[in-house]
Short mmCIF file of C-alpha atoms in Angstrom, two decimals:
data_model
loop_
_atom_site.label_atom_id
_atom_site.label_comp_id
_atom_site.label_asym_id
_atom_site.label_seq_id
_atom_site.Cartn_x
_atom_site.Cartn_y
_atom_site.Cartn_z
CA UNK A 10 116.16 -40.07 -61.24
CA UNK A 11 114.59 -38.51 -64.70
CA UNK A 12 110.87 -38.20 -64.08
CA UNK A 13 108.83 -38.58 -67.19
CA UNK A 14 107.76 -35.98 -68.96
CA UNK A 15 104.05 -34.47 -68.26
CA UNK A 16 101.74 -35.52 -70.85
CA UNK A 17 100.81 -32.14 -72.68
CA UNK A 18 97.57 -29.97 -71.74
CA UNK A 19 95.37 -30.37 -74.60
CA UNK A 20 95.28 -25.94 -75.13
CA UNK A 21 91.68 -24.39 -76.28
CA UNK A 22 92.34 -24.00 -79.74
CA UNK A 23 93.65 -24.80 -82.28
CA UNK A 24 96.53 -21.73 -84.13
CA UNK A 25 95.17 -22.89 -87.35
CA UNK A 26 91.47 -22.77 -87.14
CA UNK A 27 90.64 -21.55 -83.62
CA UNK A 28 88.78 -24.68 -82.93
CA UNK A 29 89.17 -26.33 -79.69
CA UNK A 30 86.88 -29.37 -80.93
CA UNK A 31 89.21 -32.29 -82.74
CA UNK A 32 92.56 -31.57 -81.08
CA UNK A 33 94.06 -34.92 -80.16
CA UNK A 34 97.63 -35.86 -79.34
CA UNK A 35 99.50 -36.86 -82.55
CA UNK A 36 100.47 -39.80 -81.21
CA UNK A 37 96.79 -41.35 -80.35
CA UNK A 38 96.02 -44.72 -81.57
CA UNK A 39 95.51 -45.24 -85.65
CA UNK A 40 92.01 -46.61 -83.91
CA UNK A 41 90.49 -43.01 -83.83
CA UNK A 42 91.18 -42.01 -87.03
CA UNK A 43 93.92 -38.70 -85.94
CA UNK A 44 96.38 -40.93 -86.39
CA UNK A 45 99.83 -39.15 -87.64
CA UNK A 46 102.33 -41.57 -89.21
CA UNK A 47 105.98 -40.29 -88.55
CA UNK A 48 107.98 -42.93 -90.40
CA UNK A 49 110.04 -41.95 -93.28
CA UNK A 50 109.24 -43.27 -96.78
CA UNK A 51 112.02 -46.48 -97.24
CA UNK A 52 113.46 -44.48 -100.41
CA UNK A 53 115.05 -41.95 -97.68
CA UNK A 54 117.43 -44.58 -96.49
CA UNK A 55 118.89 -45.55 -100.22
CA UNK A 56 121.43 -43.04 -101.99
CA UNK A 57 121.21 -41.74 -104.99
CA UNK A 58 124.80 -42.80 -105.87
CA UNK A 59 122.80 -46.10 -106.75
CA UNK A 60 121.31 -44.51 -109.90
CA UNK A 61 124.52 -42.91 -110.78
CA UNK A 62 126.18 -46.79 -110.54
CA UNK A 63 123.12 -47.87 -112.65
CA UNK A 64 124.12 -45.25 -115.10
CA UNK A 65 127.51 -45.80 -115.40
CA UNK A 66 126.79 -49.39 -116.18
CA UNK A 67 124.46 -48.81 -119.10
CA UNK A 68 127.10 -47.02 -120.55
CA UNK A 69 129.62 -49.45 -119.68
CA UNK A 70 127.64 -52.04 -121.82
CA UNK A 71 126.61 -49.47 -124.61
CA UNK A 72 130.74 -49.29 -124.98
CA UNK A 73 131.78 -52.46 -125.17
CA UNK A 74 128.61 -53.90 -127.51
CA UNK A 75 129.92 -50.80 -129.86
CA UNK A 76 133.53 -51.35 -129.27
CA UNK A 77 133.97 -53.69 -132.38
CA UNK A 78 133.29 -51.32 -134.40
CA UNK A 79 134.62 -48.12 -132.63
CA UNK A 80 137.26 -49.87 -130.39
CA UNK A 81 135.44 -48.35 -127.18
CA UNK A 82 137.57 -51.20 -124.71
CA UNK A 83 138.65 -48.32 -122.69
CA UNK A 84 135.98 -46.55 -122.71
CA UNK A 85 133.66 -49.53 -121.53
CA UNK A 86 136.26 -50.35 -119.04
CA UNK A 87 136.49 -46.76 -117.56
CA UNK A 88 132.40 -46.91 -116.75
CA UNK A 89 132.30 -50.11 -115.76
CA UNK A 90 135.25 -48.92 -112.96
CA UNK A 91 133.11 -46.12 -112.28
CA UNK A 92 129.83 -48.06 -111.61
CA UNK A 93 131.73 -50.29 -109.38
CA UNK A 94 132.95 -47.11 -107.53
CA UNK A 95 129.53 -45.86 -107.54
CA UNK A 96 127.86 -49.12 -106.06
CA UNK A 97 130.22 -49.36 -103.49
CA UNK A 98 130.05 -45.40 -102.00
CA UNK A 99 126.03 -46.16 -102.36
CA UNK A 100 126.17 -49.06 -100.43
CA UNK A 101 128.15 -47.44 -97.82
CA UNK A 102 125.89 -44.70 -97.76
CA UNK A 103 122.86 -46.33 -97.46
CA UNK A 104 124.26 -48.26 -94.53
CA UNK A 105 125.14 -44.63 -93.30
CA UNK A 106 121.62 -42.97 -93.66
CA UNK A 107 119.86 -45.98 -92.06
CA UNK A 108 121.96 -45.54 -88.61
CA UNK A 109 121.51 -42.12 -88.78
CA UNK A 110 117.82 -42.93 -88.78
CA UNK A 111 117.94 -45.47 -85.91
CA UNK A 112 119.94 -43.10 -84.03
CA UNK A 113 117.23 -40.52 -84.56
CA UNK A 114 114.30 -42.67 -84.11
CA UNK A 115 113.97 -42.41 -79.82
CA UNK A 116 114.38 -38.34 -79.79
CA UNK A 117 111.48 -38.72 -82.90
CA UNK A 118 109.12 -40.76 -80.96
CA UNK A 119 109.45 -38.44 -77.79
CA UNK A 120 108.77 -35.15 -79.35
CA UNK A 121 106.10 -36.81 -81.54
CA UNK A 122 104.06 -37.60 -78.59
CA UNK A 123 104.34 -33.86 -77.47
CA UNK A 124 102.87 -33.07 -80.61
CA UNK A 125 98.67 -32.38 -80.98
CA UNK A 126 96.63 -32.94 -84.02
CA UNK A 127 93.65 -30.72 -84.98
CA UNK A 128 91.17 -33.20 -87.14
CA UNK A 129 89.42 -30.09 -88.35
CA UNK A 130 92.28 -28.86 -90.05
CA UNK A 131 94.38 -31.12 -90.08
CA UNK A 132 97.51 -29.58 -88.74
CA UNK A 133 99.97 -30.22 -86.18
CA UNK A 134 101.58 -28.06 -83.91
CA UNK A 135 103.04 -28.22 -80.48
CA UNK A 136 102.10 -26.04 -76.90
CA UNK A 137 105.58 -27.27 -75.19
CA UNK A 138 108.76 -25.98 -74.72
CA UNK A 139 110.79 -29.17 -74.34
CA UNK A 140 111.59 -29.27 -77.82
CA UNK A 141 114.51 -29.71 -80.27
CA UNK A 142 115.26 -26.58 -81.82
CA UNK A 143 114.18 -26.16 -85.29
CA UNK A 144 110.54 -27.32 -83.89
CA UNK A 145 108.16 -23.95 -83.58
CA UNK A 146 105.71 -23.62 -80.51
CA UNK A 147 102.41 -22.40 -81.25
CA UNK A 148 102.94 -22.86 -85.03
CA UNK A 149 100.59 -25.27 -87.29
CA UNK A 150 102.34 -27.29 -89.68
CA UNK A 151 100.79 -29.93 -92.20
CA UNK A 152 101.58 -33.36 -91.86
CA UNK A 153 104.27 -33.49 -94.33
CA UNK A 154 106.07 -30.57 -93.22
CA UNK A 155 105.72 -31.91 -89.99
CA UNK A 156 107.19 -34.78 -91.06
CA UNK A 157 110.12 -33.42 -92.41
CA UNK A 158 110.92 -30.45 -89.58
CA UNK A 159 110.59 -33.43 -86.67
CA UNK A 160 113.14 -35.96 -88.34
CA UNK A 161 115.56 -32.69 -89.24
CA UNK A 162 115.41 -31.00 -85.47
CA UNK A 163 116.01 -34.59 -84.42
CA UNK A 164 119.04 -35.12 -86.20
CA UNK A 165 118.11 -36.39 -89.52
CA UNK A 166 119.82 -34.03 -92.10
CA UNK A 167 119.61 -36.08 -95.77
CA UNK A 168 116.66 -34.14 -97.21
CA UNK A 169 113.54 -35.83 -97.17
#
């Protein structure tokens, strides 16, 4: 049977600041005020192939109110095709970066609660070696690099 994984010895210091006062796991309660939220902003799940379908619809109207006088039918027609194309690769990537998220989400959560905060200097960094690779021992990171290294060594790659 897998046994748990030890709960990580809180080390004397801090890398950042050399102070061993403040250094909480990452993962304490939002109670305590060290708090570290890992979610990803909701804007990471939506693709930019929406804007692009926007686009191509603003043009698609711009065409045809001008065709009248400029005879633009095709042209309106060809953007409106391409928006249509456009919303549906978005909405099939969207779909695509939201499962990769809830596929990522348990290996996020684990390492996350390896992870210690330093309220002093407000880093993060990590003292073990069960990690995903991409995640540096020893190293302190600010929260929003932190943020972006533990969703990307946990299989996460859309930039964030």
């Amino acid at each position: 049977m897998d046994q748990p994984d030890p709960e990580p010895v809180t080390p004397e210091h801090c890398p950042s600041c050399a102070s061993a006062a403040g250094v909480v796991s990452a993962a304490s309660s939002p109670g305590d005020g060290s708090w570290l939220d890992v979610r990803l902003p909701d804007r990471v799940a939506w693709s930019g192939l929406w804007l692009c379908a926007a686009g191509c619809a603003v043009l698609g109207v711009v065409a045809w109110i001008l065709a009248p006088s400029t005879g633009w039918y095709q042209a309106a027609a060809v953007f409106v095709i391409f928006a249509l194309t456009f919303a549906g690769l978005g909405v099939w990537q969207t779909r695509l970066n939201r499962s990769r998220m809830l596929g990522a989400l348990p290996l996020v959560h684990k390492t996350h609660a390896r992870a210690l905060y330093c309220r002093v200097c407000e880093c993060v960094y990590f003292n073990s070696l069960k990690l995903p690779a991409g995640m540096p021992v020893g190293t302190a990171m600010t929260a929003a690099e932190y943020r972006r290294r533990l969703w990307y060594a946990c299989g996460f790659t859309k930039p964030i």
